[in-house]
Amino acid sequence: MNLMTPRHLGCYELDSKVDRIRLHKTAHHLAVHPLSENISHQYNVHIEDVAEHSTEIDALTGLPDQSGFNKKLNLMMRECQIKLDESFGLILFDFDYFNQINSNHGHLVGDQILKTLAERVQRVLPQEVFFTRLGSDEFALLIPHIHSDAYLIETYALIHQEISRPIEYLDQIIESNISAGCAIYPRDVTDTMNVVQAANIALCRLKLSGRGGYCIFKREMQIEQNVIAQQFNCARYILRHNLICPFYQPKFNLKNGQLTGFEALLRWYDQHDQLQLPRRIKNAFEDYNLASRLSEIMQLRVFRDMAEWIDQGLDMVPVSINAAPVEFLKDNYAELLLDRLDRFNIPHSLVEIEITEHLLDEHGKAYISRALNKLKHEGIRIALDDFGTGHSSLTRLANLPVDCLKIDCDFVQRMEQEKLIFAIVQSIISMSSNLGIDVVAEGIENVHQLELLKQQGCEIGQGFLFSHALAPAEAKALLS
């Protein structure tokens, strides 16, 4: 196998257990050494060999590329059309958060890791399986002569076992994981969808529920994918026509009824002048580009309103702004927010960022921790929303700069009838008090709920019992 690329020249050794990577430059080559601890194979490669690569071979891994994949796919489909009882499987997979390996160690190391992992997979695959690199960290497997999901699952388990073995680089252990979407031709093909689209839909479905593992295409996924596409298009329409309008949910002191703050909520008016809620575009908040653009416009609208109220001398209260988990996939959330705040000269003490507990389950915890600690240092409060609905942990509260816990509205509405839920609410309020953390109850809708919360020591709440979400003019009137 030719392991040379125009950018990566040198010597390559494979270890059958733990791969170690070492990079060094000389005047003539760049060497990459996964060092063998037992049986190894050494390849010495020279720059003259590079020109011999086929145009259908990926230069980094030596695998067939996108063009080679397309030819093989078309050939296998023709064979299935000739032999009506023939079928084949397709697995599309990519590496979870591989961009963070590139960011932390550089693209050169990232390339060598991809090469090493591709070789591992290639060594264990049956000869008849066609393994290809589609681009970046995306790969595909074409598996002939299968008629059920079982062999797809077996093949996934085989490649996952190889990829999950760690790589050592500069005394650091680098671990990798993959997400895979699977489909079978012709079983999963329709007049409007080919087998690649089916596998892609399965992969997208997997990523919506969390990365890692595999997902096999089912027909109902196409319907769900159409819904997601509609939501994405709706979000793009909102952005294109500049329709975002923040509404403000008041928070009140439960003892004396005093206004203590607002939660800014994204709203927009549709073409029929009907007010719409974010659930109509909830899947758009799973996409970094859409979520970050929606968030930017929302923040600028809120800060514009706040600046106007401050300039008019109103008695301002803090405003909470929600952050989508994907906004932390890049390590610049805090800087972007602070820049927007400073553009409008908003005192940092008047802003609170609400993150969901589920955010803490996401990969890239270092970015999240750094962003929250920077915001806290700059005087911005941090609230943990929907507390108790995820994998709650006291360690998280100790390690993150949380100022406030928000009791999920579902707990508030169920606590009247369910003793267990009431006990959970009691525990959250008691724990918050002991830790010196504020607690806010969401979704208070009746007096009985209010009295139960007050009896347990909850001091701040929001919900329809007090007020619906207010348009900017209504919020301004409440401040007045």
Short mmCIF file of C-alpha atoms in Angstrom, two decimals:
data_model
loop_
_atom_site.label_atom_id
_atom_site.label_comp_id
_atom_site.label_asym_id
_atom_site.label_seq_id
_atom_site.Cartn_x
_atom_site.Cartn_y
_atom_site.Cartn_z
CA MET A 1 0.00 0.00 0.00
CA ASN A 2 1.33 3.43 -0.90
CA LEU A 3 1.21 5.63 2.20
CA MET A 4 2.78 8.70 0.63
CA THR A 5 1.13 12.04 -0.04
CA PRO A 6 2.59 15.17 -1.64
CA ARG A 7 2.67 16.82 1.80
CA HIS A 8 3.60 13.87 4.00
CA LEU A 9 6.81 12.12 2.99
CA GLY A 10 8.79 9.63 5.00
CA CYS A 11 8.70 6.39 6.93
CA TYR A 12 5.66 4.64 8.41
CA GLU A 13 5.50 1.71 10.85
CA LEU A 14 2.32 0.00 12.05
CA ASP A 15 1.79 -1.42 15.53
CA SER A 16 -0.69 -4.23 15.94
CA LYS A 17 -1.78 -2.98 19.38
CA VAL A 18 -1.32 0.69 20.33
CA ASP A 19 -0.19 3.07 17.58
CA ARG A 20 2.26 5.79 18.52
CA ILE A 21 2.73 8.73 16.18
CA ARG A 22 5.91 10.81 16.00
CA LEU A 23 6.43 13.61 13.50
CA HIS A 24 9.74 15.21 12.57
CA LYS A 25 11.05 17.25 9.68
CA THR A 26 14.37 17.01 7.84
CA ALA A 27 15.57 18.87 4.80
CA HIS A 28 14.00 16.26 2.52
CA HIS A 29 11.07 14.63 4.21
CA LEU A 30 8.53 14.58 6.99
CA ALA A 31 8.49 11.26 8.85
CA VAL A 32 5.54 9.66 10.61
CA HIS A 33 6.29 6.76 12.97
CA PRO A 34 3.62 4.75 14.75
CA LEU A 35 6.22 2.69 16.69
CA SER A 36 5.77 -1.07 16.84
CA GLU A 37 5.94 -2.86 20.15
CA ASN A 38 5.80 -6.31 18.53
CA ILE A 39 5.19 -7.21 14.89
CA SER A 40 5.42 -4.20 12.58
CA HIS A 41 5.59 -3.45 8.86
CA GLN A 42 7.78 -0.65 7.60
CA TYR A 43 7.21 1.34 4.44
CA ASN A 44 9.84 3.66 2.99
CA VAL A 45 8.27 6.05 0.56
CA HIS A 46 9.81 8.65 -1.74
CA ILE A 47 8.44 11.68 -3.47
CA GLU A 48 8.88 10.11 -6.92
CA ASP A 49 6.15 7.59 -6.06
CA VAL A 50 3.54 10.28 -5.52
CA ALA A 51 3.03 10.93 -9.23
CA GLU A 52 1.99 7.32 -9.73
CA HIS A 53 -1.26 7.76 -7.76
CA SER A 54 -4.42 7.13 -9.74
CA THR A 55 -6.84 10.03 -9.99
CA GLU A 56 -9.40 7.75 -8.27
CA ILE A 57 -7.16 7.06 -5.26
CA ASP A 58 -7.20 9.26 -2.17
CA ALA A 59 -3.69 10.64 -1.75
CA LEU A 60 -3.67 10.49 2.05
CA THR A 61 -5.03 7.01 2.75
CA GLY A 62 -4.47 5.14 -0.50
CA LEU A 63 -8.17 4.24 -0.53
CA PRO A 64 -10.51 4.84 -3.48
CA ASP A 65 -11.87 8.40 -3.47
CA GLN A 66 -15.33 9.84 -4.20
CA SER A 67 -14.97 9.18 -7.94
CA GLY A 68 -13.96 5.58 -7.32
CA PHE A 69 -16.87 5.17 -4.91
CA ASN A 70 -19.35 6.47 -7.49
CA LYS A 71 -18.12 4.03 -10.13
CA LYS A 72 -18.24 1.06 -7.77
CA LEU A 73 -21.70 2.08 -6.51
CA ASN A 74 -23.08 2.31 -10.05
CA LEU A 75 -21.54 -1.07 -10.93
CA MET A 76 -23.09 -2.76 -7.89
CA MET A 77 -26.51 -1.21 -8.62
CA ARG A 78 -26.38 -2.51 -12.21
CA GLU A 79 -25.54 -5.99 -10.93
CA CYS A 80 -28.55 -5.85 -8.59
CA GLN A 81 -30.78 -4.81 -11.48
CA ILE A 82 -29.59 -7.80 -13.51
CA LYS A 83 -29.82 -10.29 -10.63
CA LEU A 84 -33.13 -9.45 -9.03
CA ASP A 85 -32.37 -11.33 -5.80
CA GLU A 86 -29.06 -9.50 -5.29
CA SER A 87 -28.56 -6.67 -2.79
CA PHE A 88 -25.76 -4.80 -1.04
CA GLY A 89 -25.26 -2.66 2.05
CA LEU A 90 -23.86 0.82 2.45
CA ILE A 91 -22.30 2.26 5.63
CA LEU A 92 -21.43 5.94 5.70
CA PHE A 93 -19.42 7.06 8.72
CA ASP A 94 -17.48 10.03 9.95
CA PHE A 95 -15.40 10.77 13.03
CA ASP A 96 -17.07 12.52 15.94
CA TYR A 97 -15.65 16.00 16.57
CA PHE A 98 -12.54 15.29 14.52
CA ASN A 99 -12.14 19.03 14.00
CA GLN A 100 -11.10 19.26 17.65
CA ILE A 101 -8.19 16.90 17.02
CA ASN A 102 -7.11 19.17 14.16
CA SER A 103 -7.51 22.24 16.38
CA ASN A 104 -5.63 20.76 19.33
CA HIS A 105 -2.82 18.94 17.50
CA GLY A 106 -2.75 20.44 14.01
CA HIS A 107 -3.90 19.15 10.64
CA LEU A 108 -0.65 17.26 10.05
CA VAL A 109 -1.27 15.07 13.09
CA GLY A 110 -4.96 14.82 12.20
CA ASP A 111 -4.04 13.53 8.74
CA GLN A 112 -1.73 10.88 10.18
CA ILE A 113 -4.42 9.76 12.61
CA LEU A 114 -6.89 9.37 9.72
CA LYS A 115 -4.28 7.40 7.79
CA THR A 116 -3.58 5.13 10.75
CA LEU A 117 -7.27 4.51 11.46
CA ALA A 118 -8.01 3.84 7.79
CA GLU A 119 -5.24 1.24 7.72
CA ARG A 120 -6.60 -0.43 10.83
CA VAL A 121 -10.03 -0.74 9.24
CA GLN A 122 -8.65 -1.92 5.91
CA ARG A 123 -6.68 -4.72 7.59
CA VAL A 124 -9.75 -6.32 9.20
CA LEU A 125 -12.33 -5.95 6.44
CA PRO A 126 -13.21 -8.93 4.26
CA GLN A 127 -11.69 -8.65 0.80
CA GLU A 128 -15.04 -8.19 -0.93
CA VAL A 129 -15.93 -5.05 1.09
CA PHE A 130 -15.19 -1.84 -0.82
CA PHE A 131 -13.72 0.76 1.57
CA THR A 132 -13.37 4.37 0.42
CA ARG A 133 -12.64 7.85 1.70
CA LEU A 134 -15.23 10.35 0.48
CA GLY A 135 -13.39 13.39 1.82
CA SER A 136 -12.25 15.05 5.05
CA ASP A 137 -13.12 12.56 7.83
CA GLU A 138 -15.95 10.91 5.87
CA PHE A 139 -15.71 7.27 4.74
CA ALA A 140 -17.96 4.67 3.11
CA LEU A 141 -18.22 0.90 2.94
CA LEU A 142 -20.01 -1.02 0.16
CA ILE A 143 -20.83 -4.55 1.33
CA PRO A 144 -22.03 -7.03 -1.34
CA HIS A 145 -24.44 -9.94 -0.98
CA ILE A 146 -26.34 -8.95 2.15
CA HIS A 147 -30.07 -9.16 2.72
CA SER A 148 -30.52 -8.17 6.38
CA ASP A 149 -29.38 -5.63 8.92
CA ALA A 150 -27.37 -8.21 10.86
CA TYR A 151 -24.31 -8.07 8.61
CA LEU A 152 -24.40 -4.26 8.60
CA ILE A 153 -24.26 -4.36 12.39
CA GLU A 154 -21.45 -6.92 12.40
CA THR A 155 -19.42 -4.82 9.97
CA TYR A 156 -19.97 -1.67 12.02
CA ALA A 157 -18.85 -3.49 15.19
CA LEU A 158 -15.71 -4.66 13.38
CA ILE A 159 -14.63 -1.20 12.26
CA HIS A 160 -15.67 0.45 15.53
CA GLN A 161 -13.45 -1.95 17.46
CA GLU A 162 -10.43 -0.91 15.39
CA ILE A 163 -11.16 2.81 15.44
CA SER A 164 -11.83 2.97 19.19
CA ARG A 165 -8.34 1.68 20.03
CA PRO A 166 -6.33 4.68 21.27
CA ILE A 167 -3.41 6.37 19.52
CA GLU A 168 -0.49 7.79 21.48
CA TYR A 169 1.05 11.09 20.38
CA LEU A 170 3.59 13.04 22.44
CA ASP A 171 2.64 11.06 25.56
CA GLN A 172 -1.02 11.93 25.03
CA ILE A 173 -3.71 9.35 24.39
CA ILE A 174 -5.99 10.30 21.49
CA GLU A 175 -9.25 8.38 21.27
CA SER A 176 -11.63 8.37 18.32
CA ASN A 177 -15.25 7.44 17.81
CA ILE A 178 -17.51 7.30 14.79
CA SER A 179 -21.13 7.86 13.84
CA ALA A 180 -22.49 5.64 11.08
CA GLY A 181 -25.59 5.61 8.89
CA CYS A 182 -26.55 2.35 7.16
CA ALA A 183 -28.87 1.35 4.29
CA ILE A 184 -29.48 -1.60 1.98
CA TYR A 185 -30.00 -1.48 -1.80
CA PRO A 186 -32.61 -1.93 -3.22
CA ARG A 187 -34.67 -2.36 -0.03
CA ASP A 188 -34.34 1.26 1.10
CA VAL A 189 -34.56 2.94 -2.31
CA THR A 190 -37.65 4.82 -3.51
CA ASP A 191 -38.50 6.89 -6.57
CA THR A 192 -37.39 10.03 -4.73
CA MET A 193 -34.44 8.68 -2.72
CA ASN A 194 -31.30 6.70 -3.54
CA VAL A 195 -29.28 4.49 -1.22
CA VAL A 196 -26.72 7.19 -0.39
CA GLN A 197 -29.49 9.57 0.65
CA ALA A 198 -31.02 6.82 2.80
CA ALA A 199 -27.72 6.20 4.63
CA ASN A 200 -27.24 9.96 5.04
CA ILE A 201 -30.71 10.32 6.55
CA ALA A 202 -29.90 7.55 9.04
CA LEU A 203 -26.63 9.28 9.92
CA CYS A 204 -28.38 12.62 10.45
CA ARG A 205 -31.01 10.93 12.61
CA LEU A 206 -28.26 9.46 14.79
CA LYS A 207 -26.55 12.82 15.22
CA LEU A 208 -29.77 14.53 16.27
CA SER A 209 -30.04 12.15 19.21
CA GLY A 210 -26.36 12.31 20.08
CA ARG A 211 -23.20 11.21 18.32
CA GLY A 212 -21.57 7.80 18.40
CA GLY A 213 -22.93 4.44 17.28
CA TYR A 214 -24.88 3.46 14.21
CA CYS A 215 -28.37 3.96 12.82
CA ILE A 216 -30.05 1.81 10.16
CA PHE A 217 -32.44 3.54 7.78
CA LYS A 218 -36.18 3.14 8.30
CA ARG A 219 -38.84 4.53 5.99
CA GLU A 220 -40.33 6.80 8.65
CA MET A 221 -36.98 8.60 8.84
CA GLN A 222 -37.60 10.09 5.41
CA ILE A 223 -40.77 11.74 6.72
CA GLU A 224 -38.86 13.07 9.72
CA GLN A 225 -36.09 14.32 7.45
CA ASN A 226 -38.66 16.22 5.38
CA VAL A 227 -39.92 17.88 8.58
CA ILE A 228 -36.37 18.84 9.51
CA ALA A 229 -35.78 20.26 6.03
CA GLN A 230 -38.96 22.32 6.35
CA GLN A 231 -37.80 23.68 9.70
CA PHE A 232 -34.41 24.58 8.26
CA ASN A 233 -36.10 26.38 5.37
CA CYS A 234 -38.36 28.21 7.80
CA ALA A 235 -35.35 29.34 9.84
CA ARG A 236 -33.63 30.59 6.69
CA TYR A 237 -36.81 32.47 5.72
CA ILE A 238 -36.91 34.15 9.15
CA LEU A 239 -33.29 35.22 8.82
CA ARG A 240 -33.63 36.34 5.20
CA HIS A 241 -36.63 38.54 5.99
CA ASN A 242 -35.34 39.77 9.34
CA LEU A 243 -38.43 38.61 11.24
CA ILE A 244 -37.02 37.87 14.71
CA CYS A 245 -38.79 39.76 17.48
CA PRO A 246 -37.89 39.08 21.13
CA PHE A 247 -40.65 38.75 23.71
CA TYR A 248 -39.98 39.04 27.42
CA GLN A 249 -41.25 36.63 30.11
CA PRO A 250 -41.30 38.47 33.46
CA LYS A 251 -39.83 36.92 36.60
CA PHE A 252 -41.26 37.92 39.96
CA ASN A 253 -40.34 37.72 43.61
CA LEU A 254 -42.86 35.18 44.94
CA LYS A 255 -43.13 36.86 48.34
CA ASN A 256 -43.74 40.50 47.42
CA GLY A 257 -44.60 40.33 43.69
CA GLN A 258 -41.74 42.62 42.68
CA LEU A 259 -40.37 42.32 39.13
CA THR A 260 -36.88 40.79 39.34
CA GLY A 261 -36.01 40.11 35.69
CA PHE A 262 -37.02 39.00 32.20
CA GLU A 263 -36.30 35.93 30.11
CA ALA A 264 -35.92 36.90 26.46
CA LEU A 265 -37.83 34.50 24.18
CA LEU A 266 -37.47 34.22 20.42
CA ARG A 267 -40.66 34.95 18.47
CA TRP A 268 -41.62 35.99 14.97
CA TYR A 269 -44.74 36.86 12.98
CA ASP A 270 -45.53 34.70 9.96
CA GLN A 271 -47.00 35.84 6.65
CA HIS A 272 -50.48 35.72 8.20
CA ASP A 273 -49.36 37.98 11.05
CA GLN A 274 -49.59 35.10 13.53
CA LEU A 275 -47.07 34.97 16.37
CA GLN A 276 -44.91 31.84 16.15
CA LEU A 277 -42.87 29.94 18.76
CA PRO A 278 -39.36 28.45 18.44
CA ARG A 279 -40.66 24.86 18.42
CA ARG A 280 -41.55 25.41 14.75
CA ILE A 281 -37.81 25.58 14.01
CA LYS A 282 -36.41 23.51 16.90
CA ASN A 283 -34.19 21.38 14.63
CA ALA A 284 -32.52 24.51 13.27
CA PHE A 285 -30.94 24.95 16.71
CA GLU A 286 -29.04 21.69 16.11
CA ASP A 287 -27.22 23.26 13.16
CA TYR A 288 -24.28 25.49 14.10
CA ASN A 289 -24.61 27.97 11.25
CA LEU A 290 -28.35 28.48 11.62
CA ALA A 291 -28.31 28.47 15.42
CA SER A 292 -25.46 30.97 15.65
CA ARG A 293 -27.13 33.32 13.14
CA LEU A 294 -30.47 33.12 14.95
CA SER A 295 -28.70 33.72 18.24
CA GLU A 296 -26.77 36.71 16.91
CA ILE A 297 -29.90 38.46 15.61
CA MET A 298 -31.79 37.64 18.80
CA GLN A 299 -29.02 39.01 21.01
CA LEU A 300 -28.72 42.21 18.98
CA ARG A 301 -32.49 42.79 19.19
CA VAL A 302 -32.50 42.24 22.95
CA PHE A 303 -29.49 44.49 23.53
CA ARG A 304 -31.07 47.19 21.35
CA ASP A 305 -34.22 47.09 23.51
CA MET A 306 -32.19 47.14 26.71
CA ALA A 307 -30.09 50.09 25.53
CA GLU A 308 -33.26 52.02 24.68
CA TRP A 309 -34.79 51.35 28.10
CA ILE A 310 -31.57 52.35 29.87
CA ASP A 311 -31.34 55.57 27.83
CA GLN A 312 -34.91 56.41 28.84
CA GLY A 313 -33.98 56.10 32.50
CA LEU A 314 -36.15 53.07 33.26
CA ASP A 315 -35.40 50.99 36.34
CA MET A 316 -33.75 48.07 34.52
CA VAL A 317 -33.80 44.47 35.68
CA PRO A 318 -31.53 41.66 34.42
CA VAL A 319 -32.47 39.89 31.18
CA SER A 320 -31.79 36.20 30.55
CA ILE A 321 -30.82 34.97 27.08
CA ASN A 322 -30.88 31.31 26.05
CA ALA A 323 -27.85 29.66 24.44
CA ALA A 324 -28.20 26.65 22.10
CA PRO A 325 -25.71 23.82 22.77
CA VAL A 326 -24.24 23.94 19.26
CA GLU A 327 -23.17 27.54 19.79
CA PHE A 328 -20.31 26.19 21.91
CA LEU A 329 -18.90 23.99 19.13
CA LYS A 330 -16.50 26.83 18.37
CA ASP A 331 -14.34 28.37 21.05
CA ASN A 332 -15.59 31.94 20.61
CA TYR A 333 -19.04 32.10 22.22
CA ALA A 334 -17.97 34.34 25.12
CA GLU A 335 -16.02 36.75 22.91
CA LEU A 336 -18.88 37.18 20.46
CA LEU A 337 -21.40 37.83 23.23
CA LEU A 338 -19.17 40.33 25.03
CA ASP A 339 -18.47 42.20 21.79
CA ARG A 340 -22.20 42.58 21.11
CA LEU A 341 -22.86 43.72 24.66
CA ASP A 342 -20.15 46.36 24.47
CA ARG A 343 -21.51 47.64 21.16
CA PHE A 344 -24.65 48.72 23.03
CA ASN A 345 -22.86 49.69 26.26
CA ILE A 346 -24.96 47.24 28.28
CA PRO A 347 -23.72 46.70 31.87
CA HIS A 348 -22.69 43.07 32.15
CA SER A 349 -24.53 42.73 35.44
CA LEU A 350 -27.83 43.10 33.55
CA VAL A 351 -27.30 39.96 31.47
CA GLU A 352 -27.75 36.30 32.34
CA ILE A 353 -27.02 33.37 30.01
CA GLU A 354 -29.25 30.32 30.29
CA ILE A 355 -27.76 26.98 29.28
CA THR A 356 -29.63 23.68 29.33
CA GLU A 357 -28.45 20.83 31.50
CA HIS A 358 -28.23 18.66 28.37
CA LEU A 359 -25.50 20.98 27.07
CA LEU A 360 -23.20 19.52 29.72
CA ASP A 361 -23.45 16.10 28.07
CA GLU A 362 -22.01 17.46 24.83
CA HIS A 363 -18.51 16.83 23.54
CA GLY A 364 -16.18 19.80 23.83
CA LYS A 365 -16.66 20.45 27.53
CA ALA A 366 -13.44 22.47 27.58
CA TYR A 367 -14.96 25.09 25.26
CA ILE A 368 -18.10 25.26 27.41
CA SER A 369 -16.17 25.59 30.66
CA ARG A 370 -13.84 28.26 29.28
CA ALA A 371 -16.71 30.31 27.83
CA LEU A 372 -18.78 30.18 31.01
CA ASN A 373 -15.85 31.03 33.25
CA LYS A 374 -14.90 33.98 31.05
CA LEU A 375 -18.48 35.29 31.09
CA LYS A 376 -18.66 34.84 34.86
CA HIS A 377 -15.37 36.74 35.23
CA GLU A 378 -16.86 39.57 33.15
CA GLY A 379 -19.84 39.83 35.52
CA ILE A 380 -22.44 37.90 33.52
CA ARG A 381 -24.63 35.48 35.44
CA ILE A 382 -25.01 31.83 34.42
CA ALA A 383 -28.32 29.98 34.84
CA LEU A 384 -28.81 26.24 34.40
CA ASP A 385 -32.17 25.75 32.69
CA ASP A 386 -34.50 22.73 32.96
CA PHE A 387 -32.53 21.47 35.95
CA GLY A 388 -33.28 17.87 36.86
CA THR A 389 -34.32 16.75 33.37
CA GLY A 390 -30.84 15.63 32.32
CA HIS A 391 -28.09 13.71 34.06
CA SER A 392 -27.87 15.95 37.10
CA SER A 393 -24.59 15.94 38.98
CA LEU A 394 -23.38 17.88 42.00
CA THR A 395 -19.89 17.69 40.49
CA ARG A 396 -21.12 19.80 37.59
CA LEU A 397 -22.42 22.45 39.95
CA ALA A 398 -19.08 22.46 41.74
CA ASN A 399 -17.03 22.71 38.53
CA LEU A 400 -19.12 25.27 36.64
CA PRO A 401 -19.81 28.90 37.62
CA VAL A 402 -23.57 28.47 38.00
CA ASP A 403 -25.47 31.31 39.71
CA CYS A 404 -29.01 30.03 39.29
CA LEU A 405 -30.96 26.79 38.83
CA LYS A 406 -34.28 26.85 36.98
CA ILE A 407 -36.81 24.19 37.94
CA ASP A 408 -38.36 22.78 34.79
CA CYS A 409 -42.00 23.70 34.22
CA ASP A 410 -42.91 20.01 33.89
CA PHE A 411 -41.82 19.46 37.50
CA VAL A 412 -43.78 22.48 38.69
CA GLN A 413 -46.96 21.29 36.97
CA ARG A 414 -46.67 17.68 38.17
CA MET A 415 -45.62 18.30 41.75
CA GLU A 416 -49.22 18.84 42.93
CA GLN A 417 -50.21 15.27 42.10
CA GLU A 418 -46.95 13.28 42.26
CA LYS A 419 -45.14 12.89 45.57
CA LEU A 420 -41.85 11.89 43.95
CA ILE A 421 -41.81 14.99 41.76
CA PHE A 422 -42.67 17.17 44.75
CA ALA A 423 -39.76 15.60 46.65
CA ILE A 424 -37.42 16.39 43.72
CA VAL A 425 -38.57 20.02 43.71
CA GLN A 426 -38.04 20.22 47.48
CA SER A 427 -34.52 18.81 47.09
CA ILE A 428 -33.57 21.25 44.33
CA ILE A 429 -34.74 24.23 46.38
CA SER A 430 -32.99 23.02 49.54
CA MET A 431 -29.76 22.21 47.72
CA SER A 432 -29.72 25.59 45.96
CA SER A 433 -30.14 27.36 49.27
CA ASN A 434 -27.29 25.40 50.84
CA LEU A 435 -25.00 26.11 47.89
CA GLY A 436 -25.86 29.81 47.79
CA ILE A 437 -27.40 29.46 44.32
CA ASP A 438 -30.60 31.22 43.28
CA VAL A 439 -33.53 29.07 42.17
CA VAL A 440 -36.28 30.04 39.74
CA ALA A 441 -39.48 28.03 39.21
CA GLU A 442 -40.80 27.99 35.64
CA GLY A 443 -44.35 27.46 34.43
CA ILE A 444 -46.32 28.51 37.52
CA GLU A 445 -49.94 28.41 36.41
CA ASN A 446 -52.09 28.38 39.57
CA VAL A 447 -52.15 29.62 43.15
CA HIS A 448 -51.67 26.16 44.64
CA GLN A 449 -48.38 25.73 42.80
CA LEU A 450 -47.34 29.19 43.98
CA GLU A 451 -48.09 28.38 47.62
CA LEU A 452 -46.25 25.05 47.51
CA LEU A 453 -43.15 26.74 46.08
CA LYS A 454 -43.25 29.56 48.62
CA GLN A 455 -43.57 27.05 51.47
CA GLN A 456 -40.39 25.31 50.30
CA GLY A 457 -38.45 28.57 50.14
CA CYS A 458 -38.47 29.25 46.40
CA GLU A 459 -38.20 33.02 46.01
CA ILE A 460 -38.43 33.67 42.24
CA GLY A 461 -40.85 32.36 39.64
CA GLN A 462 -42.35 32.90 36.22
CA GLY A 463 -45.43 31.61 34.46
CA PHE A 464 -48.88 32.41 33.16
CA LEU A 465 -50.19 32.95 36.70
CA PHE A 466 -48.27 36.22 36.65
CA SER A 467 -47.90 37.16 33.00
CA HIS A 468 -47.57 35.81 29.49
CA ALA A 469 -44.47 36.72 27.47
CA LEU A 470 -44.59 40.44 26.65
CA ALA A 471 -43.86 42.32 23.47
CA PRO A 472 -41.08 44.92 23.86
CA ALA A 473 -43.56 47.79 24.32
CA GLU A 474 -45.40 45.82 27.04
CA ALA A 475 -42.15 44.97 28.81
CA LYS A 476 -41.17 48.63 28.70
CA ALA A 477 -44.52 49.57 30.25
CA LEU A 478 -43.94 47.04 33.04
CA LEU A 479 -40.56 48.62 33.79
CA SER A 480 -42.19 52.04 33.90
#
